[in-house]
Coordinates of C-alpha atoms and ligand atoms in Angstrom, one line a residue:
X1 CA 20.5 11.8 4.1
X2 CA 19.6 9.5 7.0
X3 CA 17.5 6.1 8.3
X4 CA 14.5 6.9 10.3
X5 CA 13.8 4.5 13.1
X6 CA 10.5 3.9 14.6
X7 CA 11.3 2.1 18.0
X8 CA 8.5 0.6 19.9
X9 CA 6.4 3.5 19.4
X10 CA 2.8 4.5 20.6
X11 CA 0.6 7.1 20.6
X12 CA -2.2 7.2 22.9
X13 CA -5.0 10.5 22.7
X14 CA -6.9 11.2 25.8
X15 CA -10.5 11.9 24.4
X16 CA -12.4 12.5 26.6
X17 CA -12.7 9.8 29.5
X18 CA -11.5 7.7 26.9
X19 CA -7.9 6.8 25.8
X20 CA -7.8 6.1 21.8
X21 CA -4.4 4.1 21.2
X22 CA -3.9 5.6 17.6
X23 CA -0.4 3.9 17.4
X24 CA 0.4 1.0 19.3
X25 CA 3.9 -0.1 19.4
X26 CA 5.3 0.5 15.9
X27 CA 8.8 -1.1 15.0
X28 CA 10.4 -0.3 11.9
X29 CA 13.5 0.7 10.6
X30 CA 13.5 3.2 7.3
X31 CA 16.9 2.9 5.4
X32 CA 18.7 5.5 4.3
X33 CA 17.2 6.5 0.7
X34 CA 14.7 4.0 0.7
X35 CA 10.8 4.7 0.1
X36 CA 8.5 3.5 2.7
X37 CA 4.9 3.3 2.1
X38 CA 2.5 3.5 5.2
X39 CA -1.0 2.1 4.3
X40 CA -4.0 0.5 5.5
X41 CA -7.8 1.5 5.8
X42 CA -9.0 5.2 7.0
X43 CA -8.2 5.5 11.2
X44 CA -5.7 2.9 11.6
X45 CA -3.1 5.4 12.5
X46 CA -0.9 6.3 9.4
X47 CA -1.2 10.4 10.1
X48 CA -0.5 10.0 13.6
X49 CA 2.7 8.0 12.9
X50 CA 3.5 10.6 10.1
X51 CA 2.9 13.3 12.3
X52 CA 4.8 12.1 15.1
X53 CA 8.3 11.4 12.7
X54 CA 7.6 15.3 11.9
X55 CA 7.0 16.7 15.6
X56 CA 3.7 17.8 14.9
X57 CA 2.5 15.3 17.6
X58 CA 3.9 13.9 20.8
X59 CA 5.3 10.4 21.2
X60 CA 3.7 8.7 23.9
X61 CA 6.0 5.8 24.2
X62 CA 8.9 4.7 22.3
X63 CA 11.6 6.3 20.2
X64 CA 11.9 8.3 16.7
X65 CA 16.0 8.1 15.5
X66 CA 16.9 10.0 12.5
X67 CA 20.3 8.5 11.8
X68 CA 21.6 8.3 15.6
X69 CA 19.8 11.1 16.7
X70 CA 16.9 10.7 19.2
X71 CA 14.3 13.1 17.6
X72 CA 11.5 12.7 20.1
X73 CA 11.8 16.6 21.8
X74 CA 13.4 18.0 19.0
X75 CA 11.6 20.9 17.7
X76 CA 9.4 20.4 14.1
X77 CA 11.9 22.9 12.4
X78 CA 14.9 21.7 13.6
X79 CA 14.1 17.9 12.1
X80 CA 15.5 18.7 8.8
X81 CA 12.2 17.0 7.4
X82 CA 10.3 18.8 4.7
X83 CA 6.2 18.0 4.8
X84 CA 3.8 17.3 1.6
X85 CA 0.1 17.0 2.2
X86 CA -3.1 16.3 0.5
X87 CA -4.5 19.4 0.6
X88 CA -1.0 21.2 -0.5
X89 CA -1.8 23.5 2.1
X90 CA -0.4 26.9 -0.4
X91 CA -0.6 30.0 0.8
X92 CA -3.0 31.9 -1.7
X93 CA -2.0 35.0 -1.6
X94 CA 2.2 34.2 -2.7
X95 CA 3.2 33.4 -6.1
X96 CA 4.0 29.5 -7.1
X97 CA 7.7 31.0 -6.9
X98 CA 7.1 33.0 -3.2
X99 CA 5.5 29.6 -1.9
X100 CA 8.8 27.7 -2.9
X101 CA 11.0 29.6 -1.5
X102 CA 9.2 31.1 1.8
X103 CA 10.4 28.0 3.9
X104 CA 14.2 28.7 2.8
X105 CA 14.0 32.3 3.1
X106 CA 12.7 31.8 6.9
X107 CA 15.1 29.0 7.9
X108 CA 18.9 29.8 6.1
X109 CA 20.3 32.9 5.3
X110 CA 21.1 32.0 1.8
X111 CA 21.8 34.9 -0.5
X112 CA 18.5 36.0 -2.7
X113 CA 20.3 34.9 -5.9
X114 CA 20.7 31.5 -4.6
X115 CA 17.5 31.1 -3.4
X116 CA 16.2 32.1 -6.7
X117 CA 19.0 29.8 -8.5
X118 CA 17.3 26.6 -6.8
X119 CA 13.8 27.6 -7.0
X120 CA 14.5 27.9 -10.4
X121 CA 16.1 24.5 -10.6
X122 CA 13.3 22.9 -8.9
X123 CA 10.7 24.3 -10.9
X124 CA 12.6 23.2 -14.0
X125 CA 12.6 19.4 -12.8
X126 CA 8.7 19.8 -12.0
X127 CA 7.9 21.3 -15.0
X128 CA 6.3 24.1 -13.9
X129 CA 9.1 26.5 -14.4
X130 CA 6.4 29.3 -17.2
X131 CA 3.8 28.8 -14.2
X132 CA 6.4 30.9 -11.4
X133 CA 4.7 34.1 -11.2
X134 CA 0.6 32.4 -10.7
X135 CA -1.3 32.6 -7.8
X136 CA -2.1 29.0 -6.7
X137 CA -6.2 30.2 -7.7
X138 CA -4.5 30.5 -11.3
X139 CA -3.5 26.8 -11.1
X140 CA -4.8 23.4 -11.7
X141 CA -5.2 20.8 -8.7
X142 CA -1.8 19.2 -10.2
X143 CA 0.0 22.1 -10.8
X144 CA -0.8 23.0 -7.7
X145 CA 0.6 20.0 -6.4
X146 CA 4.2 20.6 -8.2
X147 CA 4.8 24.0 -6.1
X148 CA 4.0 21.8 -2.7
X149 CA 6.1 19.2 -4.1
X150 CA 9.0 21.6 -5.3
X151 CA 8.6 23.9 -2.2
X152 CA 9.8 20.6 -0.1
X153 CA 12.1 19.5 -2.7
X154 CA 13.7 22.9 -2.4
X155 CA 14.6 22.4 1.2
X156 CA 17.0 19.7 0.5
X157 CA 15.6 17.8 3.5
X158 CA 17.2 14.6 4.7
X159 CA 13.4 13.3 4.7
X160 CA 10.8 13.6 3.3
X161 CA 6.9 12.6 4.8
X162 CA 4.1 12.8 2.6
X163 CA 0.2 12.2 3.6
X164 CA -1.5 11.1 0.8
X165 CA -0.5 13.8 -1.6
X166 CA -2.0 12.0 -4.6
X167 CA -5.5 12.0 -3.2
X168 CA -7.0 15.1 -4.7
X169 CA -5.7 14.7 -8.2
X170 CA -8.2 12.6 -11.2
X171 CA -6.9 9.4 -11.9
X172 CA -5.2 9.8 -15.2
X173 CA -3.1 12.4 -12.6
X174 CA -2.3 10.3 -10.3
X175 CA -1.2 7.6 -12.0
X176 CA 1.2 10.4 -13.7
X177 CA 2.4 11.6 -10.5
X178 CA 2.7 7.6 -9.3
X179 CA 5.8 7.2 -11.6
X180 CA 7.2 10.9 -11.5
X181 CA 7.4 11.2 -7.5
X182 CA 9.0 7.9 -7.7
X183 CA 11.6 8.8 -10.3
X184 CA 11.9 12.4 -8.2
X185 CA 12.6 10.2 -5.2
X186 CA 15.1 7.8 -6.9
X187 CA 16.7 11.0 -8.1
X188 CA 16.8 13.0 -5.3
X189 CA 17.9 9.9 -3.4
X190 CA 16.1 11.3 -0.1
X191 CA 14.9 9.0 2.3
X192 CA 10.8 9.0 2.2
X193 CA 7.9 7.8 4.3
X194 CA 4.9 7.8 2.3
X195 CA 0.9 7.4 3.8
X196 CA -1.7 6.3 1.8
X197 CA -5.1 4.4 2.1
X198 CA -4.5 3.0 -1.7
X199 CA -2.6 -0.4 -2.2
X200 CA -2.0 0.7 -5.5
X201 CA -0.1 3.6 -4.6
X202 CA 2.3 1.2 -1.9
X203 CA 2.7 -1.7 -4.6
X204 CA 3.9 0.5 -7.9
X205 CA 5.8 3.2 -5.8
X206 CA 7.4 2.0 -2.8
X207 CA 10.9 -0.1 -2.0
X208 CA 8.9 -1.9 1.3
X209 CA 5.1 -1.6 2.4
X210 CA 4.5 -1.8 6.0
X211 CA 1.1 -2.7 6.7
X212 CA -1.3 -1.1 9.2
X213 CA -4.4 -2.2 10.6
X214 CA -6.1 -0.9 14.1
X215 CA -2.3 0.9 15.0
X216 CA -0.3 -2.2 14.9
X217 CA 1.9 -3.0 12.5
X218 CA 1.1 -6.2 10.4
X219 CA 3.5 -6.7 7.9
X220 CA 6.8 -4.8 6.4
X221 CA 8.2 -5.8 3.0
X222 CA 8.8 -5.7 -0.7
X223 CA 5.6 -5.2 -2.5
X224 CA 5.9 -9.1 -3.8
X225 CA 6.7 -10.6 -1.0
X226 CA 3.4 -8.9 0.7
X227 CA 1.6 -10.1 -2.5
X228 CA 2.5 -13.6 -2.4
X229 CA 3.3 -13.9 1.5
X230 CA 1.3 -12.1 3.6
X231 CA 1.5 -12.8 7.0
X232 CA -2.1 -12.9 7.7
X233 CA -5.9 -12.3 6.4
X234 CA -5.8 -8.6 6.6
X235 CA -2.3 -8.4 4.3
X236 CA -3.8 -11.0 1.9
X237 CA -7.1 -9.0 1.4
X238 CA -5.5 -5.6 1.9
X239 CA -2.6 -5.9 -1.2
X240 CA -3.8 -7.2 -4.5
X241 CA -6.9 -5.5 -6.5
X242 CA -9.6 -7.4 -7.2
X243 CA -8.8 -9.1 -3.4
X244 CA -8.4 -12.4 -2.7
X245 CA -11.2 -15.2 -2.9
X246 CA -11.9 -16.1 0.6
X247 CA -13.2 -19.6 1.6
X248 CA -14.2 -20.2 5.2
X249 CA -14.5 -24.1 5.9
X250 CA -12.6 -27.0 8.0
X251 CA -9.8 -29.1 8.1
X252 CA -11.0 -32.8 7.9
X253 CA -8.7 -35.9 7.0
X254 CA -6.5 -33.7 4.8
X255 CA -9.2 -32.4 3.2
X256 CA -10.3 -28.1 2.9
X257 CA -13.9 -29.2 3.6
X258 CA -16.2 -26.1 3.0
X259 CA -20.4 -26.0 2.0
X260 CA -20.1 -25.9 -1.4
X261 CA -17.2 -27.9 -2.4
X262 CA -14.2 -30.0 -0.7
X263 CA -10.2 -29.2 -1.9
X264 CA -7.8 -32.0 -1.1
X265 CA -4.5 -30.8 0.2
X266 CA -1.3 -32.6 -1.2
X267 CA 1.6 -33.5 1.6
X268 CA 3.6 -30.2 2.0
X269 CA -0.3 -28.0 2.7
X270 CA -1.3 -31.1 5.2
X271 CA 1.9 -30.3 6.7
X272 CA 1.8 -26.4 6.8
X273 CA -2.1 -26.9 8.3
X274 CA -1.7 -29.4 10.9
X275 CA -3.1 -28.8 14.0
X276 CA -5.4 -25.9 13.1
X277 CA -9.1 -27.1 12.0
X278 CA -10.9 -24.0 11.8
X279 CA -9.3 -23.0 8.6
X280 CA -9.7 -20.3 5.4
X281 CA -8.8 -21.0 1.4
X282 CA -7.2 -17.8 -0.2
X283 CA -6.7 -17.6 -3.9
X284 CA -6.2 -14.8 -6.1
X285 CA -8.4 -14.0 -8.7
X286 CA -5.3 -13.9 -11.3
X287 CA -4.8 -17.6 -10.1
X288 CA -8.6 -19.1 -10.8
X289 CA -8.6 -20.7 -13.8
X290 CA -11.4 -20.7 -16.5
X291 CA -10.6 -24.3 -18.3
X292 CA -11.1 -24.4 -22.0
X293 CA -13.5 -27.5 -23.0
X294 CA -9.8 -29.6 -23.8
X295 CA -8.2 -29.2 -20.3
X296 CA -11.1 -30.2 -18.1
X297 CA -10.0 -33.3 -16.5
X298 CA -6.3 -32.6 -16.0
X299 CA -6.6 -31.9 -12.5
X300 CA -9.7 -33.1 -11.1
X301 CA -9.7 -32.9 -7.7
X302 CA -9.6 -29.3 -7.7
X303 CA -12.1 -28.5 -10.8
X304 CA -15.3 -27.4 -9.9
X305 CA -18.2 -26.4 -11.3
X306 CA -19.8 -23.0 -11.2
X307 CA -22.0 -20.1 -12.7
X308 CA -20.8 -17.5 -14.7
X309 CA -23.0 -14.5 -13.2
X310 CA -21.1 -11.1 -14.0
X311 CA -18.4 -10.6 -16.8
X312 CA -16.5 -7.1 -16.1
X313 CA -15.0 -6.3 -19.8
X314 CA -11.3 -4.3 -18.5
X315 CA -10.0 -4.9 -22.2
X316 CA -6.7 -6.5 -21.1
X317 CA -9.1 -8.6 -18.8
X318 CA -12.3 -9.5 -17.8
X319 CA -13.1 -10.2 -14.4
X320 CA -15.7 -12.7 -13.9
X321 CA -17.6 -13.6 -11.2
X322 CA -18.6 -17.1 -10.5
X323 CA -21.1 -18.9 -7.7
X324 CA -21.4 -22.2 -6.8
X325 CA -24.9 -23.7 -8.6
X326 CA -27.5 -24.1 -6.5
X327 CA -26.6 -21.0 -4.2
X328 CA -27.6 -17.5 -4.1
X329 CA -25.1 -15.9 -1.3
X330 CA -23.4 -13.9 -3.5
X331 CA -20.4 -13.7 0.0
X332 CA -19.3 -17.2 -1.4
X333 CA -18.8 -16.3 -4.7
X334 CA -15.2 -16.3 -6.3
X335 CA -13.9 -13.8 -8.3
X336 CA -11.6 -14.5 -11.6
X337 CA -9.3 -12.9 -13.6
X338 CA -9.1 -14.2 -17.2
X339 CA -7.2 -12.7 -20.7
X340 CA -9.2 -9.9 -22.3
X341 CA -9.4 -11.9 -25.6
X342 CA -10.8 -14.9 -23.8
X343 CA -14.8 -15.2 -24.0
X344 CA -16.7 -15.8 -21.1
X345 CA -20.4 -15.4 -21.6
X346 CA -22.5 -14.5 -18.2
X347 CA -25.5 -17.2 -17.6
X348 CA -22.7 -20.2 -19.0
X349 CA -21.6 -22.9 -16.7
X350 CA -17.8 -23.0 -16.1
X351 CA -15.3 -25.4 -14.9
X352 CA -12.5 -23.9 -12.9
X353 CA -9.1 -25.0 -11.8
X354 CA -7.9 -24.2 -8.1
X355 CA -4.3 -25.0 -9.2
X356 CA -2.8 -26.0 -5.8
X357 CA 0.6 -24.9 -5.6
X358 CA -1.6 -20.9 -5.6
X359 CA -3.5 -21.3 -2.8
X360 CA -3.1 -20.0 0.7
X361 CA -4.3 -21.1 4.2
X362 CA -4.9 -19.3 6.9
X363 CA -5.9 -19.7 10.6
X364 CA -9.3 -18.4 11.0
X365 CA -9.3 -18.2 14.9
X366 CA -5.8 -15.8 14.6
X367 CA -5.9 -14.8 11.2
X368 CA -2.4 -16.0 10.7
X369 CA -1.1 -17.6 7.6
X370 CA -0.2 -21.4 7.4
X371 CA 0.7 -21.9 4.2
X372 CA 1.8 -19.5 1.7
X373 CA 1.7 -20.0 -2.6
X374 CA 4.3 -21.9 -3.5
X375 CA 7.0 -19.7 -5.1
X376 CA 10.1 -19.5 -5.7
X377 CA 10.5 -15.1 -6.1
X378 CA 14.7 -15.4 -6.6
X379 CA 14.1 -18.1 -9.3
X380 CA 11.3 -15.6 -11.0
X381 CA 13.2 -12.7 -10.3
X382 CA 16.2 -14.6 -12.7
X383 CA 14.3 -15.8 -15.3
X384 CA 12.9 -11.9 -16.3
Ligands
ADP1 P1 -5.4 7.4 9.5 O1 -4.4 8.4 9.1 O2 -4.8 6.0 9.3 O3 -6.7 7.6 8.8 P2 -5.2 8.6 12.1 O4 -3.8 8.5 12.5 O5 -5.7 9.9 11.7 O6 -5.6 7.5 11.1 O7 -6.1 8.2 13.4 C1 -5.9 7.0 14.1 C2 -6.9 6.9 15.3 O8 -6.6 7.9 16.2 C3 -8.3 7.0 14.8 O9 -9.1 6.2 15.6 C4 -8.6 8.5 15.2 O10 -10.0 8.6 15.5 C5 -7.8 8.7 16.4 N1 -7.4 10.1 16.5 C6 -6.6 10.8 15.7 N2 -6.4 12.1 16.1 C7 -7.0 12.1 17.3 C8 -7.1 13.2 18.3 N3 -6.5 14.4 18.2 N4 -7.8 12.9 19.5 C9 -8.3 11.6 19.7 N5 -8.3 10.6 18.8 C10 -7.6 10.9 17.6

């Protein structure tokens, strides 16, 4: 088992006339056993990072380390790193059991009977261990999946790189396959880098997220600590499904000052925001509170009126959408989150509560964020 440390790394393609910096100067250390997820949108340079860790593409600057070893010019089969993608890649025309075993048979000269031994082993803990002797045309898409997972589980790698393996599979599946790859890894104890498009996938299953946008790096950490820190606007509206409520407005005598309504800011925000006046509101939908008749009034500085105009039924919750009266620009509507059991009928008026130790600022000129939610993740951590 080993760490895996990106270090400064870039990839640039020469298309063309034109140089397309896929990767720009990546820094991130991978411990060993730990489960890193790569995400962020379609062509911000997740495969070409995966694919440089596994030597199927050339480092253009910078430095791949597995453990202390400089991996940059070693060969893709000499890595020790075992591959799973999204389309499985199987060869069709070799059993699930030939398909598991091909890579070991090529690179070690373990006996048959041993080979056999941990095929059978692997196949046992992927429960697919009746489906040996199919052709992958004879299996499902997630059976299917299984044999590419076992045949690089088989391998005993000291990592393991995956490229959105999930993709292809219905969601009932996936969700499945969420929980058992994470208990395989846990299990296995091998160190993984993970790429995937879905924040989903990098909240539930991995031990850090690293955040990428345009080939930079954003962000790397826990999946709470993106949640309720992120480091900028493309973390905040990246992690956390429905996104965050946006507000763009301006900083004026300690007031969030935007078209439709003004949010006073209490000491420790005033603080976090001076200086910047070109500023954005974040708060999560979860955090938007639908008052019941008896708590209007509590807070009132930060209840507001607005328009139910869309109620999304989820059965643990409705999500409901909400526009200031009087506009039409559905861009500056807010989103909530409210308890399944809780009616909200669409056409009502609401007041809602911005409590103000959940909102977040942020920078609109650099996208970088001023003030963070207020809270305490130890002292939550300790109270479960
Ligand atoms: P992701 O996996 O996040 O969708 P990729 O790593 O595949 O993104 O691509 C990152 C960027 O590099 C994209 O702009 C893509 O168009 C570009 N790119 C990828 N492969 C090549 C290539 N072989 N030649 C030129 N540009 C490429």
């Amino acid at each position: 088992m080993s760490s895996l440390t990106l270090d400064h790394v870039t990839k640039v393609y020469q298309d063309d006339e034109e140089e397309v910096v896929a990767v720009d100067d990546v820094s991130v250390e991978i411990e060993d056993e730990e489960f890193l997820v790569l995400v962020g949108p379609s062509g911000c340079g997740k495969s070409t990072t995966l694919r440089m860790i596994a030597g199927l593409e050339t480092i253009t600057e910078g430095e791949i380390r597995l453990g202390d070893r400089v991996i940059n010019d070693v060969d893709t089969q000499d890595r020790d790193i075992a591959m799973v993608f999204q389309s499985y890649a199987l060869y069709p025309h070799l059993s699930a059991r030939r398909n598991i075993s091909f890579g070991l048979e090529q690179s070690t000269d373990l006996p048959d009977s041993d080979i056999q031994e941990r095929v059978e082993e692997v196949a046992s803990m992927m429960g697919i261990s009746d489906l040996l002797d199919r052709k992958p045309g004879q299996l499902s898409g997630g059976q299917q999946q299984r044999v590419a997972l076992g045949r690089a589980i088989v391998r005993d790698p000291e990592l393991f790189l995956m490229d959105e393996p999930l993709s292809n599979l219905d969601a009932k599946l996936r969700a499945e396959m969420r929980t058992e790859l994470q208990q395989l890894q846990r299990q296995l104890g091998v160190t993984t880098v993970y790429v995937t498009h879905d924040q989903t996938e990098a909240m539930t299953m991995s031990d850090r997220i690293a955040v990428i946008d345009q080939g930079e790096l954003q962000q790397v950490g826990e999946p709470l600590e993106l949640y309720h820190e992120p480091n900028n606007l493309f973390v905040a509206e990246f992690i956390g499904e429905p996104s965050m409520n946006f507000f763009n407005g301006s900083y004026e005598g300690s007031s969030f000052v935007h078209d439709h309504f003004e949010y006073p800011f209490g000491p420790q925000i005033d603080d976090d925001v001076d200086g910047a006046s070109d500023i954005v509101l974040g708060i999560r939908p979860e955090e938007v509170v639908v008052l019941d008749d008896a708590a209007v009034g509590d807070d009132p500085d930060h209840e507001y009126e607005m328009d139910v105009t869309v109620v999304e039924p989820m059965g643990d919750q409705n999500v409901v959408h909400l526009s200031f009266p009087g506009t039409d620009d559905m861009s500056e509507d807010m989103v909530a989150v409210t308890s399944g059991l809780r009616e909200v009928a669409e056409g009502s008026r609401a007041t809602i509560h911005i409590p103000e130790d959940t909102v977040h600022v942020f920078d609109n000129r650099t996208g970088d964020a001023l003030h963070d939610r207020q809270l305490d993740l130890t002292a939550q951590t300790l109270q479960l």
